[in-house]
Coordinates of C-alpha atoms in Angstrom, one line a residue:
X764 CA -10.1 142.3 109.9
X765 CA -6.5 143.6 109.8
X766 CA -5.4 144.1 113.5
X767 CA -3.0 146.9 113.9
X768 CA 0.6 146.5 114.7
X769 CA 2.1 147.8 118.4
X770 CA 5.6 148.1 118.7
X771 CA 7.0 149.5 122.0
X772 CA 10.3 150.2 123.2
X773 CA 10.8 150.3 127.3
X774 CA 14.0 152.0 129.1
X775 CA 15.0 152.8 132.1
X776 CA 13.3 151.2 136.1
X777 CA 11.4 149.3 136.6
X778 CA 8.2 151.6 137.4
X779 CA 8.7 151.9 133.3
X780 CA 7.8 148.1 132.6
X781 CA 5.0 148.5 134.3
X782 CA 3.5 151.9 132.4
X783 CA 4.6 149.9 129.2
X784 CA 2.7 146.7 129.9
X785 CA -0.2 148.7 130.8
X786 CA -0.2 150.6 127.6
X787 CA 0.2 147.4 125.9
X788 CA -3.3 145.8 128.0
X789 CA -5.2 149.3 127.3
X790 CA -4.2 149.7 123.7
X791 CA -5.2 145.1 122.8
X792 CA -8.3 146.2 124.2
X793 CA -8.3 149.2 121.3
X794 CA -7.9 146.4 118.6
X795 CA -3.4 146.2 118.8
X796 CA -1.0 143.3 118.4
X797 CA 2.0 143.8 119.5
X798 CA 5.4 143.1 117.2
X799 CA 8.6 143.5 118.1
X800 CA 9.8 144.8 114.8
X801 CA 9.0 148.7 114.5
X802 CA 9.1 149.0 111.2
X803 CA 6.1 146.7 110.5
X804 CA 4.1 148.7 113.3
X805 CA 1.5 150.6 112.7
X806 CA 1.8 152.5 116.0
X807 CA 5.6 153.2 117.3
X808 CA 6.2 153.9 121.0
X809 CA 8.9 154.4 123.1
X810 CA 8.9 154.8 126.9
X811 CA 11.6 157.1 128.1
X812 CA 13.9 157.7 130.8
X813 CA 15.6 160.8 132.2
X814 CA 17.6 160.2 135.2
X815 CA 21.0 159.1 133.4
X816 CA 22.2 160.9 129.6
X817 CA 22.7 157.9 127.9
X818 CA 19.4 156.4 128.0
X819 CA 18.2 159.8 126.5
X820 CA 20.5 159.7 123.6
X821 CA 19.6 156.2 123.1
X822 CA 15.4 157.1 122.4
X823 CA 17.1 159.7 120.2
X824 CA 19.8 157.6 118.0
X825 CA 16.6 155.4 117.7
X826 CA 14.7 158.8 117.2
X827 CA 16.9 159.7 114.6
X828 CA 16.9 156.3 112.5
X829 CA 12.8 156.2 112.1
X830 CA 12.7 159.9 110.3
X831 CA 13.4 158.1 106.9
X832 CA 10.4 155.4 107.9
X833 CA 8.2 158.1 108.8
X834 CA 8.8 160.2 105.2
X835 CA 7.9 157.1 103.3
X836 CA 4.9 155.9 105.7
X837 CA 3.9 159.3 107.1
X838 CA 0.5 157.4 108.6
X839 CA 2.5 156.0 110.7
X840 CA 1.8 157.3 114.1
X841 CA 5.5 157.7 116.3
X842 CA 5.1 158.0 119.9
X843 CA 7.2 159.1 123.0
X844 CA 6.2 158.4 126.3
X845 CA 6.9 158.8 130.0
X846 CA 10.6 160.7 131.5
X847 CA 11.5 162.5 128.6
X848 CA 8.0 163.9 127.3
X849 CA 7.2 165.2 130.3
X850 CA 10.4 166.9 130.6
X851 CA 11.6 168.0 127.0
X852 CA 8.5 168.4 125.2
X853 CA 9.6 171.4 123.3
X854 CA 13.5 169.5 123.2
X855 CA 11.4 166.7 122.0
X856 CA 9.9 168.8 118.9
X857 CA 12.5 170.2 118.1
X858 CA 15.4 167.2 117.7
X859 CA 12.6 164.8 116.9
X860 CA 9.1 166.6 114.8
X861 CA 8.3 163.4 112.8
X862 CA 7.5 162.4 116.5
X863 CA 3.4 162.5 116.8
X864 CA 2.9 161.8 120.5
X865 CA 4.3 163.5 123.6
X866 CA 2.4 162.0 126.5
X867 CA 4.2 162.1 129.6
X868 CA 4.4 159.6 132.9
X869 CA 0.8 161.4 134.3
X870 CA -1.2 161.3 130.9
X871 CA -0.5 157.4 130.3
X872 CA -4.5 156.7 129.9
X873 CA -5.1 159.3 127.2
X874 CA -2.9 157.6 124.8
X875 CA -5.7 156.1 123.3
X876 CA -7.7 159.0 123.2
X877 CA -4.2 160.7 121.4
X878 CA -3.1 157.6 118.8
X879 CA -6.8 158.7 117.7
X880 CA -7.1 161.9 117.2
X881 CA -3.3 161.2 115.3
X882 CA -5.5 159.8 113.2
X883 CA -8.1 161.9 112.8
X884 CA -6.2 165.7 112.4
X885 CA -3.0 164.8 112.0
X886 CA -1.6 166.9 113.8
X887 CA 0.9 166.6 116.9
X888 CA -0.6 165.7 120.4
X889 CA 0.9 166.6 123.6
X890 CA -0.4 166.1 126.9
X891 CA 1.8 166.2 129.6
X892 CA 1.3 167.2 133.7
X893 CA 1.4 170.6 135.3
X894 CA 4.7 171.3 136.8
X895 CA 5.7 171.2 140.7
X896 CA 5.6 175.3 140.7
X897 CA 1.8 175.1 140.5
X898 CA -0.5 174.4 143.5
X899 CA 0.5 170.7 144.9
X900 CA -3.2 169.9 144.9
X901 CA -3.5 170.5 141.4
X902 CA -0.2 168.9 140.4
X903 CA -1.5 165.5 142.1
X904 CA -4.9 165.7 140.0
X905 CA -2.9 166.5 136.7
X906 CA -0.1 163.1 137.7
X907 CA -3.0 159.9 137.7
X908 CA -2.3 156.9 138.6
X909 CA -2.4 154.7 135.3
X910 CA -3.4 151.3 136.3
X911 CA -5.8 149.4 134.2
X912 CA -6.2 145.8 133.8
X913 CA -3.2 143.9 133.4
X914 CA -1.5 143.0 130.2
X915 CA 0.5 138.9 131.4
X916 CA 2.5 139.1 127.9
X917 CA 4.3 142.4 128.9
X918 CA 5.5 141.2 132.3
X919 CA 9.3 140.2 133.2
X920 CA 7.7 136.5 133.5
X921 CA 4.0 134.7 133.6
X922 CA 4.4 134.3 137.5
X923 CA 6.8 137.5 138.1
X924 CA 4.0 140.5 138.2
X925 CA 5.0 144.4 139.2
X926 CA 2.3 146.8 141.8
X927 CA 2.5 149.9 142.0
X928 CA 1.4 151.2 145.2
X929 CA 2.5 154.6 145.4
X930 CA 3.7 156.9 142.5
X931 CA 5.6 160.2 142.5
X932 CA 8.1 161.7 145.3
X933 CA 8.9 164.1 147.6
X934 CA 12.2 163.8 149.0
X935 CA 13.9 166.1 145.6
X936 CA 17.1 164.2 145.7
X937 CA 19.4 167.2 144.4
X938 CA 20.7 164.8 141.6
X939 CA 17.5 163.4 141.1
X940 CA 15.1 164.5 138.0
X941 CA 11.7 161.8 139.6
X942 CA 10.1 164.4 141.7
X943 CA 9.6 166.4 138.6
X944 CA 8.9 163.9 135.9
X945 CA 6.6 161.9 138.1
X946 CA 4.8 164.7 140.4
X947 CA 4.7 164.6 144.0
X948 CA 4.3 161.2 145.9
X949 CA 0.3 159.7 146.2
X950 CA -0.1 156.6 148.0
X951 CA -3.0 154.4 146.2
X952 CA -5.8 152.7 148.1
X953 CA -4.6 149.5 150.0
X954 CA -8.0 147.9 148.5
X955 CA -7.4 149.2 145.3
X956 CA -3.6 147.0 145.4
X957 CA -5.2 144.0 147.4
X958 CA -7.5 144.0 144.2
X959 CA -4.6 143.7 141.8
X960 CA -2.9 141.1 144.0
X961 CA -5.3 138.8 144.5
X962 CA -6.2 140.0 140.1
X963 CA -2.9 138.8 139.6
X964 CA -2.9 135.4 141.9
X965 CA -5.8 134.2 139.7
X966 CA -4.1 134.8 136.0
X967 CA -1.0 132.7 138.1
X968 CA 1.1 135.2 139.6
X969 CA 3.0 133.6 142.4
X970 CA 5.9 136.4 143.1
X971 CA 4.8 140.1 143.2
X972 CA 7.1 143.5 143.6
X973 CA 5.7 146.3 145.2
X974 CA 6.6 149.7 143.6
X975 CA 7.1 152.8 144.6
X976 CA 10.0 155.8 144.1
X977 CA 10.4 155.2 147.9
X978 CA 8.4 152.3 148.5
X979 CA 9.1 152.7 152.6
X980 CA 7.6 156.1 152.2
X981 CA 3.9 154.3 151.5
X982 CA 1.5 155.7 153.9
X983 CA -2.5 155.8 153.1
X984 CA -4.9 158.1 155.4
X985 CA -8.1 155.9 157.1
X986 CA -10.6 157.3 158.7
X987 CA -9.6 157.1 161.8
X988 CA -6.6 159.5 161.4
X989 CA -3.7 157.1 161.2
X990 CA -2.4 156.3 157.9
X991 CA -2.1 152.7 157.0
X992 CA 1.9 151.8 156.3
X993 CA 3.7 149.4 154.3
X994 CA 3.8 147.1 157.1
X995 CA 0.5 147.1 157.3
X996 CA 0.2 146.5 153.9
X997 CA 2.1 143.5 153.6
X998 CA 0.2 141.5 156.6
X999 CA -2.9 142.6 154.4
X1000 CA -2.1 140.9 151.3
X1001 CA 0.2 138.3 152.7
X1002 CA -2.6 135.7 152.8
X1003 CA -3.5 135.9 149.5
X1004 CA -4.3 132.4 147.6
X1005 CA -2.3 132.0 145.1
X1006 CA 0.8 134.4 146.1
X1007 CA 4.5 133.1 147.3
X1008 CA 6.8 135.8 147.7
X1009 CA 6.6 139.3 148.3
X1010 CA 9.1 141.8 147.4
X1011 CA 9.5 146.0 147.8
X1012 CA 11.5 148.1 145.5
X1013 CA 13.3 150.6 146.1
X1014 CA 13.3 151.9 150.0
X1015 CA 14.9 155.2 151.7
X1016 CA 17.1 154.8 154.6
X1017 CA 15.4 157.4 156.6
X1018 CA 12.1 155.5 156.3
X1019 CA 13.4 152.3 157.4
X1020 CA 11.0 152.4 160.2
X1021 CA 11.4 149.3 162.2
X1022 CA 7.8 147.6 161.7
X1023 CA 8.2 147.3 158.8
X1024 CA 11.3 145.7 159.5
X1025 CA 9.3 143.0 161.8
X1026 CA 6.9 142.4 159.1
X1027 CA 10.3 141.3 156.4
X1028 CA 11.1 139.7 159.8
X1029 CA 7.7 137.3 160.6
X1030 CA 6.0 137.3 157.4
X1031 CA 6.8 134.3 155.6
X1032 CA 6.3 135.0 152.1
X1033 CA 8.1 138.5 152.3
X1034 CA 11.5 138.3 151.2
X1035 CA 14.6 138.7 153.4
X1036 CA 16.0 141.1 150.5
X1037 CA 16.1 145.2 151.6
X1038 CA 17.2 148.1 148.6
X1039 CA 18.4 150.7 149.8
X1040 CA 20.9 153.0 148.4
X1041 CA 23.2 154.9 150.4
X1042 CA 24.7 157.2 147.1
X1043 CA 27.9 158.0 148.9
X1044 CA 29.8 157.5 152.1
X1045 CA 30.4 160.8 152.7
X1046 CA 28.7 163.9 155.0
X1047 CA 29.4 166.2 153.2
X1048 CA 28.9 164.8 149.1
X1049 CA 25.3 163.7 151.3
X1050 CA 24.5 167.3 151.9
X1051 CA 24.7 168.3 148.5
X1052 CA 22.7 165.7 147.7
X1053 CA 20.6 166.2 149.8
X1054 CA 20.0 162.8 150.9
X1055 CA 18.1 163.9 154.5
X1056 CA 21.1 161.6 156.3
X1057 CA 24.2 160.5 157.3
X1058 CA 26.5 157.9 157.2
X1059 CA 26.6 157.2 160.6
X1060 CA 22.5 157.3 160.4
X1061 CA 23.1 155.0 157.2
X1062 CA 25.0 152.5 159.4
X1063 CA 23.2 152.4 161.6
X1064 CA 20.6 151.8 160.2
X1065 CA 22.2 148.6 158.5
X1066 CA 22.9 147.3 161.9
X1067 CA 19.4 147.3 162.5
X1068 CA 17.7 145.9 159.6
X1069 CA 20.4 142.7 160.2
X1070 CA 19.4 142.5 164.1
X1071 CA 15.6 142.6 162.6
X1072 CA 15.7 140.8 160.1
X1073 CA 18.7 138.4 160.8
X1074 CA 18.8 136.6 157.3
X1075 CA 18.2 139.4 155.7
X1076 CA 20.6 140.3 152.6
X1077 CA 21.1 144.7 151.3
X1078 CA 22.0 146.1 148.0
X1079 CA 22.5 149.2 147.4
X1080 CA 23.0 152.5 145.0
X1081 CA 26.2 154.8 144.5
X1082 CA 26.6 157.5 142.5
X1083 CA 30.4 158.4 142.1
X1084 CA 31.7 161.5 140.8
X1085 CA 28.9 163.7 142.4
X1086 CA 29.5 167.7 142.4
X1087 CA 32.7 168.2 144.8
X1088 CA 33.3 164.6 145.1
X1089 CA 37.2 164.8 146.1
X1090 CA 39.2 161.8 146.1
X1091 CA 39.2 161.7 150.3
X1092 CA 34.7 161.7 150.0
X1093 CA 35.7 159.1 147.7
X1094 CA 37.5 156.7 150.0
X1095 CA 34.4 157.1 152.3
X1096 CA 31.9 155.8 149.7
X1097 CA 34.6 153.1 149.2
X1098 CA 35.4 152.2 153.0
X1099 CA 31.3 152.6 153.4
X1100 CA 31.1 149.3 150.2
X1101 CA 33.8 147.2 151.9
X1102 CA 32.3 147.5 155.1
X1103 CA 28.3 146.8 154.6
X1104 CA 28.1 143.8 153.4
X1105 CA 26.0 143.9 150.6
X1106 CA 24.5 141.5 148.7
X1107 CA 25.3 143.7 145.4
X1108 CA 25.4 147.6 144.9
X1109 CA 24.0 149.3 141.5
X1110 CA 27.5 152.1 141.5
X1111 CA 26.5 154.8 138.2
X1112 CA 28.9 157.3 137.1
X1113 CA 27.4 161.8 138.1
X1114 CA 25.2 163.0 135.0
X1115 CA 24.1 166.5 135.4
X1116 CA 20.1 166.2 134.5
X1117 CA 18.8 169.6 133.8
X1118 CA 15.6 170.6 135.7
X1119 CA 17.1 169.2 138.5
X1120 CA 18.8 171.7 141.7
X1121 CA 22.7 170.2 141.4
X1122 CA 22.8 171.0 137.8
X1123 CA 21.5 174.6 139.2
X1124 CA 23.6 174.9 142.1
X1125 CA 26.7 172.8 142.1
X1126 CA 29.2 172.4 138.9
X1127 CA 29.8 169.4 137.3
X1128 CA 33.3 169.3 138.9
X1129 CA 34.7 166.0 138.4
X1130 CA 36.4 165.3 135.4
X1131 CA 35.0 162.0 133.3
X1132 CA 38.2 159.8 133.3
X1133 CA 38.2 160.5 137.2
X1134 CA 34.6 159.3 136.9
X1135 CA 35.2 156.4 135.3
X1136 CA 38.1 155.2 136.7
X1137 CA 36.0 155.8 140.7
X1138 CA 33.6 153.9 138.8
X1139 CA 35.3 150.9 138.1
X1140 CA 37.3 150.7 141.8
X1141 CA 34.2 150.8 143.0
X1142 CA 33.0 147.9 141.4
X1143 CA 36.1 146.2 142.4
X1144 CA 35.3 146.6 146.1
X1145 CA 31.7 145.0 145.4
X1146 CA 32.9 142.5 143.1
X1147 CA 35.4 141.1 146.6
X1148 CA 32.7 142.2 148.9
X1149 CA 29.8 140.5 146.5
X1150 CA 32.2 136.8 146.2
X1151 CA 32.1 137.0 149.9
X1152 CA 28.6 137.1 150.5
X1153 CA 28.0 134.4 147.9
X1154 CA 30.7 132.6 149.5
X1155 CA 28.7 131.9 152.7
X1156 CA 26.5 129.7 151.0
X1157 CA 28.1 127.3 149.4
X1158 CA 27.0 124.2 151.1
X1159 CA 24.0 125.3 151.8
X1160 CA 20.9 124.5 150.4
X1161 CA 17.8 127.1 149.2
X1162 CA 14.8 127.3 147.9
X1163 CA 14.7 129.2 144.6
X1164 CA 12.2 130.6 142.4
X1165 CA 13.2 128.5 139.1
X1166 CA 12.3 132.2 136.1
X1167 CA 13.4 130.8 133.0
X1168 CA 16.6 130.3 131.0
X1169 CA 19.8 130.7 131.7
X1170 CA 21.7 133.4 129.4
X1171 CA 23.8 130.9 127.5
X1172 CA 20.6 128.5 127.5
X1173 CA 18.3 130.9 126.3
X1174 CA 21.5 130.5 122.6
X1175 CA 20.3 127.0 122.8
X1176 CA 17.2 125.1 122.1
X1177 CA 16.8 122.1 124.5
X1178 CA 14.0 120.0 125.6
X1179 CA 15.6 118.0 128.5
X1180 CA 17.9 119.3 131.4
X1181 CA 18.8 123.0 130.8
X1182 CA 20.9 125.4 132.1
X1183 CA 18.0 127.2 134.6
X1184 CA 17.8 130.5 136.9
X1185 CA 16.6 131.8 139.3
X1186 CA 17.1 133.5 142.7
X1187 CA 16.0 132.8 146.2
X1188 CA 14.0 134.6 149.4
X1189 CA 17.4 136.7 149.5
X1190 CA 17.2 137.5 146.1
X1191 CA 20.6 136.0 144.6
X1192 CA 20.8 134.8 141.7
X1193 CA 21.1 130.6 140.6
X1194 CA 22.1 129.5 138.3
X1195 CA 21.0 125.1 138.3
X1196 CA 20.6 122.2 135.6
X1197 CA 17.2 120.9 135.6
X1198 CA 14.6 119.9 133.3
X1199 CA 12.4 123.0 131.4
X1200 CA 9.2 122.1 133.4
X1201 CA 10.3 123.9 136.4
X1202 CA 10.1 127.5 134.7
X1203 CA 7.5 128.5 137.5
X1204 CA 8.2 126.5 140.2
X1205 CA 10.4 126.5 143.5
X1206 CA 13.1 123.8 143.6
X1207 CA 15.1 123.1 146.0
X1208 CA 19.0 124.0 145.0
X1209 CA 22.0 122.8 146.8
X1210 CA 24.9 125.6 146.7
X1211 CA 27.8 124.1 145.0
X1212 CA 29.8 127.0 143.9
X1213 CA 30.1 130.7 144.0
X1214 CA 31.8 133.7 141.9
X1215 CA 30.7 137.7 142.7
X1216 CA 27.5 137.8 140.7
X1217 CA 26.1 134.3 140.9
X1218 CA 25.8 131.1 142.8
X1219 CA 26.0 128.0 140.8
X1220 CA 23.8 124.3 142.3
X1221 CA 22.3 121.3 141.6
X1222 CA 18.9 120.7 141.7
X1223 CA 17.9 118.1 145.1
X1224 CA 15.4 115.8 141.9
X1225 CA 13.4 114.2 145.7
X1226 CA 12.4 117.0 147.2
X1227 CA 9.2 118.4 147.2
X1228 CA 8.6 121.3 144.8
X1229 CA 6.4 124.1 146.2
X1230 CA 7.4 123.6 150.3
X1231 CA 5.4 125.6 152.7
X1232 CA 5.9 128.8 152.2
X1233 CA 6.7 128.5 157.0
X1234 CA 9.9 126.5 155.6
X1235 CA 10.3 128.7 152.5
X1236 CA 11.2 131.8 154.6
X1237 CA 14.5 129.4 155.7
X1238 CA 16.1 130.2 152.3
X1239 CA 19.1 128.2 153.2
X1240 CA 18.1 125.9 155.7
X1241 CA 17.9 128.1 158.1
X1242 CA 15.2 127.4 160.7
X1243 CA 12.0 129.2 161.7
X1244 CA 9.7 128.2 163.7
X1245 CA 6.3 127.6 163.4
X1246 CA 5.5 130.1 165.8
X1247 CA 7.6 133.2 164.2
X1248 CA 6.2 132.1 160.5
X1249 CA 2.8 132.4 162.2
X1250 CA 3.0 135.9 164.1
X1251 CA 1.8 139.1 162.6
X1252 CA 2.6 143.3 162.9
X1253 CA 0.6 146.0 162.5
X1254 CA -2.0 147.8 163.5
X1255 CA -5.9 146.9 162.5
X1256 CA -6.4 147.0 158.9
X1257 CA -9.8 148.5 157.3

């Protein structure tokens, strides 16, 4: 029997990438096979993002191009999943009436049944969670954590995987739609997470990245009245056989506790890398954003991170052109980027999102040309900071988990030595020439050159692949004693 074909396109964050992997895994068990051509698929799905307008415009453009295809092939099913589906189901109906399925982030487990119902009735199927105006317990139940069996073919690489440790968010930053489209913050049971990490390791994964909208807010109640923290969870999964590296993103500044930093320092497999968005360097803008901290707190947090984890690399996010941002406000953000020593920063122009408090309370009063200029200026500052950060690695040795061919090498075929790319334990990107057999392995690389974006190196051919994890924690030949490598943190685990 001919298998049904599935096409899925994903935009947005790592959480969306993970959701798409889980959707594909679920539908494979329903007899679907993946295709990379939308027109050849029986079911065409778009997993969407609502954080910025550009991401939504891209999806509507794709849906518009499929209107004629759907008219010619009415039996084909088109579905919109994720954040746009949760936020704008009525707008999707109006702008894309040929869509068959609208399925929000908290209802993805229902997707096989929705497809079956469309095949049976031909009617539009809508599955979305409750709005946050309802009682919290009811809203939580309507946003289910979707974590079925995994699908290795949809991962960033066969040896790297995302693991969701919590869903939703309760911070309610005024610019952000996430609390509405992903629901209340809910932490997954630690035993479920540990079992999933073990499964991934058994499938050949070497690196797992723990995901949460504010991942360091993870807390799971225990029977004795205390709460298991992210630091405790890291200790629990750390010794999983086969796992070599553990990352976690994204962190909220106020929840960056000492016990978590001590876990990063003391657990050899935990990468010395923290992504901690600042969003602005101006207290007045932070107040309007409802970020719950001041610039002074953020700077102190940076200093504390580096005091407890001396080799830590830190990246950040910034929004330029938020409502009421003056030139003086922007200069304060520029100063924070100059002083922050960030490995890199993701910089965005503010995009007002209907359904957020920012859209409701504040005028989008910064002209687009000013936003663009501030975006470019802040990028230039960060690029100079990144170059300074990268240059300190030249002449040092790093342990690099080789992820695959570099972008330039992907454009040409070669079975011998070619240009490979990977990341250090501090998440720095390294490009070097090497045999493709190194992909998925840990290679020892001497760093010989640096730009603002990339380190360039030479593989040490006589070095042992897959070094001891006590040694690998010292990413660029910094010494870490074996006593430090065996330290453990946190309270006793269940």
